[in-house]
Coordinates of C-alpha atoms in Angstrom, one line a residue:
Chain A
X801 CA 116.1 117.3 81.5
X802 CA 117.5 117.8 84.9
X803 CA 120.7 117.9 87.0
X804 CA 120.1 115.8 90.1
X805 CA 123.1 116.5 92.3
X806 CA 126.7 117.7 92.7
X807 CA 129.5 116.1 94.7
X808 CA 133.0 117.5 95.3
X809 CA 135.5 115.0 96.5
X810 CA 139.0 115.9 97.8
X811 CA 142.1 114.0 96.8
X812 CA 141.9 111.7 99.8
X813 CA 138.4 110.6 98.8
X814 CA 136.6 112.7 101.4
X815 CA 133.3 114.4 100.5
X816 CA 133.8 118.2 100.9
X817 CA 130.6 119.5 99.3
X818 CA 127.3 118.0 98.3
X819 CA 124.2 119.6 96.8
X820 CA 120.9 117.9 95.9
X821 CA 119.6 120.1 93.1
X822 CA 116.6 118.2 92.0
X823 CA 115.1 115.1 93.5
X824 CA 112.2 113.5 91.6
X825 CA 109.5 112.4 94.0
X826 CA 108.7 108.7 93.7
X827 CA 106.3 108.1 96.5
X828 CA 103.0 106.2 96.8
X829 CA 100.5 105.8 99.6
X830 CA 98.2 102.8 99.9
X831 CA 95.9 101.3 102.4
X832 CA 96.6 97.7 103.3
X833 CA 94.5 95.0 104.9
X834 CA 95.9 92.1 107.0
X835 CA 98.1 90.3 106.1
X836 CA 100.3 92.6 104.1
X837 CA 100.8 91.6 100.5
X838 CA 104.4 92.8 100.6
X839 CA 107.5 91.3 102.3
X840 CA 109.3 93.9 104.4
X841 CA 112.7 93.6 105.7
X842 CA 114.9 95.8 108.0
X843 CA 118.0 97.1 106.3
X844 CA 120.4 99.9 107.5
X845 CA 118.0 101.4 110.0
X846 CA 115.2 101.4 107.5
X847 CA 112.3 99.1 106.6
X848 CA 112.5 98.2 102.9
X849 CA 110.3 96.3 100.5
X850 CA 112.1 92.9 99.9
X851 CA 109.5 91.3 97.6
X852 CA 106.1 92.1 96.0
X853 CA 105.8 95.1 93.6
X854 CA 102.4 96.6 93.2
X855 CA 100.7 99.9 92.6
X856 CA 103.9 102.0 92.4
X857 CA 105.5 100.3 95.4
X858 CA 108.8 98.8 94.2
X859 CA 111.4 96.5 95.7
X860 CA 113.9 98.7 97.5
X861 CA 111.4 101.3 98.6
X862 CA 111.4 102.3 102.2
X863 CA 108.4 102.7 104.6
X864 CA 108.2 106.6 104.9
X865 CA 105.0 107.0 106.9
X866 CA 102.3 105.0 108.6
X867 CA 98.8 106.4 108.8
X868 CA 100.2 109.8 107.7
X869 CA 102.8 110.0 110.5
X870 CA 106.5 109.9 109.4
X871 CA 108.4 107.0 110.6
X872 CA 111.7 107.5 112.5
X873 CA 114.0 104.9 111.0
X874 CA 112.7 101.5 112.1
X875 CA 110.4 103.0 114.6
X876 CA 107.0 104.5 114.2
X877 CA 106.2 108.1 115.2
X878 CA 105.2 106.9 118.7
X879 CA 108.3 104.8 119.1
X880 CA 107.1 101.3 118.3
X881 CA 109.0 99.0 116.0
X882 CA 107.5 99.2 112.5
X883 CA 107.7 95.5 111.7
X884 CA 106.1 94.7 115.1
X885 CA 103.3 97.3 114.5
X886 CA 102.6 95.8 111.1
X887 CA 102.5 92.2 112.3
X888 CA 99.6 92.8 114.6
X889 CA 96.2 92.5 112.9
X890 CA 94.6 94.9 115.4
X891 CA 96.4 97.8 113.7
X892 CA 94.8 97.1 110.3
X893 CA 93.7 98.6 107.9
X894 CA 96.7 100.7 107.8
X895 CA 97.9 103.4 105.3
X896 CA 101.6 103.2 104.4
X897 CA 103.6 105.6 102.3
X898 CA 106.5 104.1 100.4
X899 CA 109.2 105.8 98.5
X900 CA 112.9 105.6 97.5
X901 CA 115.0 106.0 100.6
X902 CA 116.8 109.4 100.8
X903 CA 120.6 109.2 101.3
X904 CA 121.8 110.2 104.7
X905 CA 124.9 112.4 105.1
X906 CA 126.9 109.3 106.2
X907 CA 125.8 107.4 103.2
X908 CA 126.8 110.3 100.9
X909 CA 130.3 110.3 102.5
X910 CA 130.5 106.6 102.0
X911 CA 129.4 106.7 98.4
X912 CA 131.9 109.5 97.7
X913 CA 134.9 107.5 98.9
X914 CA 133.5 104.5 97.1
X915 CA 133.6 106.4 93.9
X916 CA 137.1 107.6 94.7
X917 CA 138.3 104.0 94.6
X918 CA 136.2 103.0 91.7
X919 CA 137.8 105.9 89.8
X920 CA 141.3 104.5 90.6
X921 CA 140.4 100.9 89.7
X922 CA 138.9 102.0 86.4
X923 CA 142.2 103.5 85.5
X924 CA 144.2 100.5 86.7
X925 CA 142.2 98.0 84.7
X926 CA 142.5 100.0 81.5
X927 CA 143.5 98.1 78.4
X928 CA 145.1 101.2 76.9
X929 CA 148.1 103.0 78.5
X930 CA 147.7 106.4 80.0
X931 CA 144.0 106.2 80.9
X932 CA 142.3 108.5 83.3
X933 CA 139.8 107.3 85.8
X934 CA 136.0 107.0 85.2
X935 CA 134.9 110.2 83.4
X936 CA 131.3 109.2 82.7
X937 CA 129.2 106.4 84.1
X938 CA 125.9 105.6 82.5
X939 CA 122.8 103.9 83.8
X940 CA 119.2 103.9 82.5
X941 CA 118.1 106.6 85.0
X942 CA 121.1 108.9 85.3
X943 CA 124.6 109.7 84.0
X944 CA 127.4 110.5 86.3
X945 CA 130.0 112.9 85.0
X946 CA 133.3 113.3 86.8
X947 CA 136.1 115.9 86.2
X948 CA 139.3 115.5 88.1
X949 CA 141.5 118.6 88.3
X950 CA 145.3 118.4 88.2
X951 CA 145.4 118.9 92.0
X952 CA 143.2 115.8 92.5
X953 CA 139.9 117.3 93.4
X954 CA 137.0 115.6 91.7
X955 CA 133.8 117.3 90.7
X956 CA 131.0 114.9 90.2
X957 CA 127.6 115.8 88.6
X958 CA 124.6 113.4 88.4
X959 CA 122.3 114.3 85.6
X960 CA 119.5 113.1 83.4
X961 CA 121.0 110.8 80.7
X962 CA 119.8 113.2 78.0
X963 CA 121.1 116.4 79.6
X964 CA 123.8 118.1 77.5
X965 CA 126.5 120.6 78.3
X966 CA 127.8 118.8 81.4
X967 CA 131.4 119.0 80.4
X968 CA 131.3 122.8 80.3
X969 CA 129.3 122.8 83.5
X970 CA 132.0 120.8 85.3
X971 CA 134.6 123.4 84.2
X972 CA 132.3 126.1 85.3
X973 CA 132.0 124.5 88.8
X974 CA 135.8 124.3 88.9
X975 CA 136.0 128.0 88.1
X976 CA 133.4 128.8 90.8
X977 CA 135.3 126.6 93.3
X978 CA 138.6 128.5 92.5
X979 CA 136.9 131.9 92.8
X980 CA 134.7 131.5 95.8
X981 CA 136.0 128.7 97.9
X982 CA 139.8 128.9 97.4
X983 CA 139.9 132.7 97.6
X984 CA 137.8 132.7 100.8
X985 CA 140.3 133.4 103.6
X986 CA 138.1 131.4 106.0
X987 CA 138.3 128.2 103.9
X988 CA 140.9 125.7 104.8
X989 CA 142.0 123.3 102.0
X990 CA 140.6 119.8 101.8
X991 CA 138.0 120.7 104.4
X992 CA 134.2 120.8 103.8
X993 CA 133.2 123.9 101.8
X994 CA 130.9 126.2 103.7
X995 CA 131.0 129.4 101.6
X996 CA 127.7 131.1 100.8
X997 CA 129.0 132.7 97.6
X998 CA 130.1 129.3 96.4
X999 CA 126.6 127.9 97.1
X1000 CA 124.9 130.8 95.3
X1001 CA 127.0 130.7 92.2
X1002 CA 126.8 126.9 91.9
X1003 CA 123.0 127.0 92.1
X1004 CA 123.0 129.7 89.4
X1005 CA 125.3 127.7 87.2
X1006 CA 123.1 124.6 87.5
X1007 CA 120.0 126.5 86.6
X1008 CA 121.7 128.0 83.6
X1009 CA 123.1 124.6 82.5
X1010 CA 119.6 123.0 82.8
X1011 CA 117.9 125.7 80.7
X1012 CA 120.5 126.6 78.1
X1013 CA 122.7 123.5 77.9
X1014 CA 126.3 124.5 77.1
X1015 CA 127.9 127.6 78.4
X1016 CA 129.4 128.3 75.0
X1017 CA 132.8 127.5 73.6
X1018 CA 135.9 127.7 75.7
X1019 CA 134.3 127.7 79.1
Chain B
X555 CA 137.3 101.5 66.6
X556 CA 138.4 98.4 68.3
X557 CA 137.5 95.8 70.9
X558 CA 140.1 95.3 73.7
X559 CA 138.9 92.5 75.8
X560 CA 135.9 90.5 77.0
X561 CA 135.1 89.1 80.5
X562 CA 132.3 86.6 81.4
X563 CA 131.5 86.3 85.1
X564 CA 129.0 84.1 86.8
X565 CA 126.9 85.2 89.6
X566 CA 129.4 84.2 92.2
X567 CA 132.2 86.2 90.7
X568 CA 134.0 83.4 89.0
X569 CA 135.6 84.5 85.7
X570 CA 134.1 81.9 83.3
X571 CA 135.9 83.3 80.3
X572 CA 138.5 86.0 79.3
X573 CA 139.8 86.9 75.9
X574 CA 141.6 89.8 74.6
X575 CA 142.2 91.2 71.1
X576 CA 143.8 94.6 70.9
X577 CA 145.0 95.1 74.5
X578 CA 148.0 97.4 74.8
X579 CA 148.4 97.5 78.5
X580 CA 148.2 94.8 81.1
X581 CA 147.1 95.5 84.6
X582 CA 150.5 94.6 86.1
X583 CA 149.0 91.8 88.3
X584 CA 148.2 88.2 87.7
X585 CA 145.1 87.3 85.7
X586 CA 143.4 85.8 88.8
X587 CA 144.0 89.0 90.7
X588 CA 142.8 91.1 87.8
X589 CA 139.5 89.1 87.5
X590 CA 138.9 89.6 91.2
X591 CA 139.6 93.3 90.9
X592 CA 137.3 93.6 87.9
X593 CA 134.5 91.7 89.6
X594 CA 135.0 93.7 92.8
X595 CA 134.8 96.9 90.8
X596 CA 131.6 95.8 89.0
X597 CA 130.0 94.7 92.2
X598 CA 130.7 98.0 93.9
X599 CA 129.5 99.9 90.9
X600 CA 126.2 98.0 91.0
X601 CA 125.7 98.8 94.6
X602 CA 126.9 102.4 94.2
X603 CA 124.6 103.0 91.2
X604 CA 121.5 101.5 93.0
X605 CA 122.0 103.9 95.9
X606 CA 122.9 107.0 93.9
X607 CA 120.0 106.7 91.4
X608 CA 117.3 109.3 92.1
X609 CA 114.7 107.0 90.4
X610 CA 114.0 103.3 90.4
X611 CA 116.2 101.6 87.8
X612 CA 115.3 98.9 85.3
X613 CA 118.5 97.9 83.7
X614 CA 120.9 99.6 86.1
X615 CA 124.5 100.1 85.2
X616 CA 125.1 100.2 81.4
X617 CA 128.7 101.4 80.8
X618 CA 131.4 103.7 81.9
X619 CA 134.2 105.5 80.0
X620 CA 137.5 107.0 80.9
X621 CA 139.7 109.1 78.6
X622 CA 140.9 106.0 76.8
X623 CA 138.4 103.2 76.8
X624 CA 134.7 102.3 77.4
X625 CA 133.5 99.4 79.5
X626 CA 130.1 97.9 78.5
X627 CA 128.2 95.9 80.9
X628 CA 125.3 93.5 80.5
X629 CA 123.8 91.3 83.2
X630 CA 121.2 88.6 82.8
X631 CA 118.6 87.9 85.5
X632 CA 120.5 84.7 86.4
X633 CA 123.5 86.9 87.3
X634 CA 125.8 86.1 84.3
X635 CA 127.8 89.2 83.5
X636 CA 129.2 90.1 80.1
X637 CA 131.8 92.8 80.1
X638 CA 133.4 94.2 77.0
X639 CA 136.1 96.9 76.8
X640 CA 136.2 98.9 73.6
X641 CA 137.5 102.3 72.5
X642 CA 135.5 105.4 73.0
X643 CA 133.9 105.5 69.5
X644 CA 131.5 102.6 70.2
X645 CA 128.0 103.5 71.1
X646 CA 125.4 101.4 72.9
X647 CA 126.2 97.7 72.2
X648 CA 123.7 96.1 74.6
X649 CA 122.2 94.0 71.8
X650 CA 125.7 92.7 71.0
X651 CA 126.4 91.7 74.6
X652 CA 123.0 90.0 74.7
X653 CA 123.8 88.1 71.5
X654 CA 127.1 86.8 73.0
X655 CA 125.0 85.5 75.9
X656 CA 122.1 84.0 73.9
X657 CA 123.8 82.8 70.7
X658 CA 127.2 81.8 72.1
X659 CA 127.1 81.2 75.8
X660 CA 123.7 79.5 75.9
X661 CA 124.3 77.6 72.6
X662 CA 127.8 76.3 73.3
X663 CA 128.1 76.2 77.0
X664 CA 124.6 75.7 78.6
X665 CA 123.6 73.2 75.9
X666 CA 126.8 71.3 76.2
X667 CA 126.4 68.7 78.9
X668 CA 130.1 68.3 79.2
X669 CA 130.5 71.9 80.2
X670 CA 130.3 72.4 84.0
X671 CA 128.6 75.6 84.9
X672 CA 130.2 77.7 87.6
X673 CA 133.7 77.0 86.5
X674 CA 136.0 78.5 83.8
X675 CA 134.8 77.4 80.3
X676 CA 137.2 74.9 78.7
X677 CA 135.2 74.3 75.5
X678 CA 137.3 75.0 72.4
X679 CA 134.1 75.3 70.3
X680 CA 132.9 78.1 72.5
X681 CA 136.2 79.9 72.3
X682 CA 136.3 79.8 68.5
X683 CA 132.7 80.8 68.0
X684 CA 133.1 83.7 70.4
X685 CA 136.3 84.8 68.6
X686 CA 134.6 84.6 65.2
X687 CA 131.6 86.5 66.4
X688 CA 133.7 89.3 68.0
X689 CA 136.0 89.6 64.9
X690 CA 132.9 90.0 62.7
X691 CA 131.5 92.9 64.7
X692 CA 131.3 96.2 62.7
X693 CA 133.4 98.0 65.3
X694 CA 136.1 95.4 65.4
X695 CA 138.9 96.6 63.2
X696 CA 142.4 96.0 64.4
X697 CA 143.8 99.1 62.7
X698 CA 146.8 100.4 64.6
X699 CA 146.4 103.5 66.8

C-alpha cells in the first residue's frame, strides 16, 4: 500500500503544488556486447527503449547511466551523444542502467493542465445530467483520486489501487490547505504554494493515511 | 444499475459503432463532434496515464468515474477500443467488454466479408446481436432513476 504523489491544480489548470511521496524504483543495470539487442530512440530529450524487452528492461524505459556515470538527457556524462556513443563498437562492452524516466517539472505542469481539461470533458460527455468531472481514474498500477472544491481548486492524489481512505485524505488535504496556505499572509492566491507548514502537515497526513487508512468518520 | 451507452473505436479514431440505451443527457454537440471529443479524451488519458504511472503498466487505463457515471475502457492489441458508460454501481466488467469484442465484433464484423473494416459498421446482424447481448447483461436493468 502506498500513496505515490499529490498534485494541487488551481482553477485555471495551473499546477500550484506537487509532492512525490513514494516512488518505487524500477531500474536495472546490464552489460551489453555489440551490437545492442535493444532498439533505442531519442524522445523528448531522453533516449528511450523502443523495442526489445529483456531482463527487466521494458519498452519506454530511459537510459539513466552508462558505465556507472549518469547521463545528461541525450548526452553522456562527458558530453557525447548517447546514441552515437552506443553505435561505435569500440565502446563495448558497456554497462547501461535503464529505468522509468522521472517526470520533469515542466512535464508535471503539462500533465496537470492536461488533467484539468480531461476533467471538464469527462463532465461534458456524461450520459447523466449534473455530473461532476473525473473523480477517480483507475489503471492496473495506480488509482488517481480527484477532489474539486467549490472554489475550483483540484486536489489530486495518486495511490496504489488497493489503498483505502483516500476520500478522507483528500478532505484532510483541503483542510491543511485552508489552514496553512490560505491563512499564510505571504501566500498569494492561485500562485505556487511555498509554505513550510503546509509541506509538513501534508507529509504527516500522507503517512497517517498510508498506515491507518481512513481518518475516521466526518473528516 | 444500468448501461448508458457503448462506443467502438478503431485504432485510427473512427467511431465504428455507437449505441445508447438509458442515456438521459446528450452532449449538446453533433454525434460526429461527440465521437471526436470522446476519442480525443481517451487518447489523452492513455498518454496521461502512461506518463503518470510510477510503475510499468500492463493493461493501462481501465476506467474512470465521476459523481454520476462510470466509463469502462478496453483496448485490444490491434487498437480496437470498446468503451461502455454505466452507472456507478457496476464493478470491473473487463470480461464483458472482451466478450463484446470476441463474440460479437469478431464473429459478426471481422468474419463478414461484406463488412469493411475501418469504417462505421452497417451490419444489421451485428447491431441486433450487440443489443441482445447488452440487454442480457446482469447489470442492465432499465429501471427508472
